[in-house]
């Protein structure tokens, strides 16, 4: 084989294997989560933190779901409905404010809350707990209580 053809084949092989190696390296970074695409642009983790700031799950908790539940229950027992609503996620407050208006339903609802709740699971910014209605022996259903951590690190109730 002529020398120029050998040189050309070696160059083409080097380009091919170099390109394939680069693609495997990029795929490895993507699989590890070090590189990701968002709206057609590729970012590293460091670039994403600089551009988008900390996410909710990166914020340290300033309270616990258990503390929020206890404060919520105590506010309701004192008939401090607005204080209880402040412990809920803002987009749920109006819905529960309307539910609190029926005095008889409200009183029956508050009586069934036990002093503590049972943890189902806690993820980075979501938590699920439940309680059993101790006031009614016929009601053995687990009633869910759902929490979400806001961007300031405070847990809030978004379903009870």
Coordinates of C-alpha atoms in Angstrom, one line a residue:
X1 CA 0.0 0.0 0.0
X2 CA 1.2 3.5 -0.8
X3 CA 2.5 5.6 2.1
X4 CA -0.1 8.5 1.6
X5 CA -3.0 6.0 1.8
X6 CA -1.6 4.5 5.0
X7 CA -1.2 7.9 6.6
X8 CA -4.8 8.9 5.5
X9 CA -6.1 5.6 7.0
X10 CA -4.3 6.1 10.3
X11 CA -5.6 9.7 10.5
X12 CA -9.2 8.5 9.7
X13 CA -8.9 5.7 12.3
X14 CA -7.5 8.2 14.9
X15 CA -10.4 10.6 14.2
X16 CA -13.0 7.8 14.4
X17 CA -11.7 6.3 17.6
X18 CA -11.2 9.7 19.1
X19 CA -14.7 10.7 18.3
X20 CA -16.1 7.4 19.5
X21 CA -14.2 7.8 22.8
X22 CA -15.5 11.4 23.2
X23 CA -19.1 10.2 22.6
X24 CA -18.7 7.4 25.2
X25 CA -17.2 10.0 27.7
X26 CA -20.2 12.3 27.1
X27 CA -22.6 9.4 27.6
X28 CA -20.9 8.4 30.8
X29 CA -21.2 12.0 32.1
X30 CA -24.9 12.1 31.2
X31 CA -25.6 8.7 32.9
X32 CA -23.8 9.9 36.1
X33 CA -25.9 13.0 36.1
X34 CA -23.0 15.4 35.7
X35 CA -24.3 16.7 32.4
X36 CA -27.9 17.3 31.4
X37 CA -29.9 19.1 28.7
X38 CA -32.5 21.8 29.5
X39 CA -34.3 23.6 26.7
X40 CA -31.8 22.5 24.1
X41 CA -28.7 23.7 26.1
X42 CA -26.3 21.3 27.9
X43 CA -25.3 22.2 31.5
X44 CA -23.0 20.8 34.1
X45 CA -24.2 20.6 37.7
X46 CA -22.1 23.6 38.7
X47 CA -23.5 25.7 35.8
X48 CA -27.1 24.7 36.8
X49 CA -26.5 25.8 40.4
X50 CA -25.2 29.1 39.3
X51 CA -28.0 29.7 36.8
X52 CA -31.0 28.3 38.8
X53 CA -29.9 28.7 42.4
X54 CA -30.7 26.1 45.1
X55 CA -33.8 23.9 44.7
X56 CA -36.2 23.2 47.5
X57 CA -34.6 19.9 48.3
X58 CA -31.3 21.5 48.7
X59 CA -32.6 23.9 51.5
X60 CA -32.0 22.8 55.0
X61 CA -35.2 22.1 57.0
X62 CA -36.1 24.7 59.7
X63 CA -38.9 22.6 61.2
X64 CA -40.3 19.1 61.0
X65 CA -43.6 17.8 59.7
X66 CA -44.4 16.6 63.2
X67 CA -43.8 20.1 64.7
X68 CA -46.1 21.6 62.0
X69 CA -48.8 19.0 62.8
X70 CA -48.7 19.7 66.5
X71 CA -48.8 23.4 66.0
X72 CA -51.7 23.0 63.5
X73 CA -53.7 20.8 66.0
X74 CA -53.0 23.2 68.9
X75 CA -54.1 26.2 66.9
X76 CA -57.3 24.4 66.0
X77 CA -58.0 23.4 69.6
X78 CA -57.6 27.1 70.6
X79 CA -60.0 28.0 67.8
X80 CA -57.2 29.9 66.1
X81 CA -58.3 29.1 62.5
X82 CA -56.1 31.8 60.9
X83 CA -53.1 30.6 62.9
X84 CA -53.7 27.0 61.6
X85 CA -54.1 28.2 58.1
X86 CA -50.7 29.9 58.2
X87 CA -49.2 26.4 58.7
X88 CA -50.7 25.3 55.4
X89 CA -49.5 25.8 51.8
X90 CA -50.7 29.2 50.6
X91 CA -52.7 27.8 47.6
X92 CA -54.7 25.5 50.0
X93 CA -55.6 28.2 52.6
X94 CA -58.8 29.4 51.0
X95 CA -60.1 25.9 50.5
X96 CA -59.6 25.1 54.2
X97 CA -60.8 28.5 55.3
X98 CA -64.2 27.7 53.6
X99 CA -64.2 24.3 55.2
X100 CA -63.7 25.8 58.6
X101 CA -66.8 28.0 58.3
X102 CA -69.2 25.2 59.2
X103 CA -68.9 25.2 63.0
X104 CA -70.4 21.7 63.6
X105 CA -68.2 20.0 61.0
X106 CA -65.2 22.0 62.2
X107 CA -65.8 20.9 65.8
X108 CA -66.2 17.2 64.8
X109 CA -63.2 17.4 62.6
X110 CA -60.9 18.9 65.2
X111 CA -61.9 16.3 67.9
X112 CA -60.6 13.4 65.7
X113 CA -57.0 14.7 65.5
X114 CA -54.8 12.7 67.8
X115 CA -51.8 14.2 69.6
X116 CA -49.3 12.7 67.2
X117 CA -49.2 11.3 63.6
X118 CA -47.5 8.2 62.1
X119 CA -44.8 8.6 59.5
X120 CA -45.3 6.9 56.1
X121 CA -42.3 8.4 54.3
X122 CA -40.2 11.5 54.1
X123 CA -38.5 12.5 50.9
X124 CA -36.3 15.6 50.3
X125 CA -39.2 18.1 50.1
X126 CA -42.4 15.9 50.5
X127 CA -43.6 13.9 53.4
X128 CA -46.6 11.7 54.0
X129 CA -48.0 10.8 57.5
X130 CA -51.3 9.4 58.6
X131 CA -53.4 9.4 61.8
X132 CA -56.1 7.1 63.1
X133 CA -59.4 8.6 64.4
X134 CA -59.2 7.8 68.1
X135 CA -62.5 9.6 68.8
X136 CA -64.5 7.1 66.7
X137 CA -63.9 3.4 67.4
X138 CA -65.8 2.5 64.2
X139 CA -63.4 4.6 62.0
X140 CA -60.2 2.5 61.6
X141 CA -59.2 4.1 58.3
X142 CA -55.8 5.8 58.1
X143 CA -56.3 9.5 57.3
X144 CA -53.4 11.0 55.3
X145 CA -51.6 14.2 56.2
X146 CA -49.4 15.5 53.4
X147 CA -46.5 18.0 53.8
X148 CA -44.3 19.9 51.5
X149 CA -41.1 21.9 52.3
X150 CA -41.2 25.4 50.8
X151 CA -38.2 27.3 49.4
X152 CA -37.4 28.8 52.8
X153 CA -37.0 25.3 54.3
X154 CA -40.3 25.3 56.3
X155 CA -42.6 22.3 56.1
X156 CA -46.3 23.2 55.3
X157 CA -49.4 21.1 55.2
X158 CA -51.0 20.7 51.8
X159 CA -53.5 18.0 52.6
X160 CA -55.2 16.8 55.8

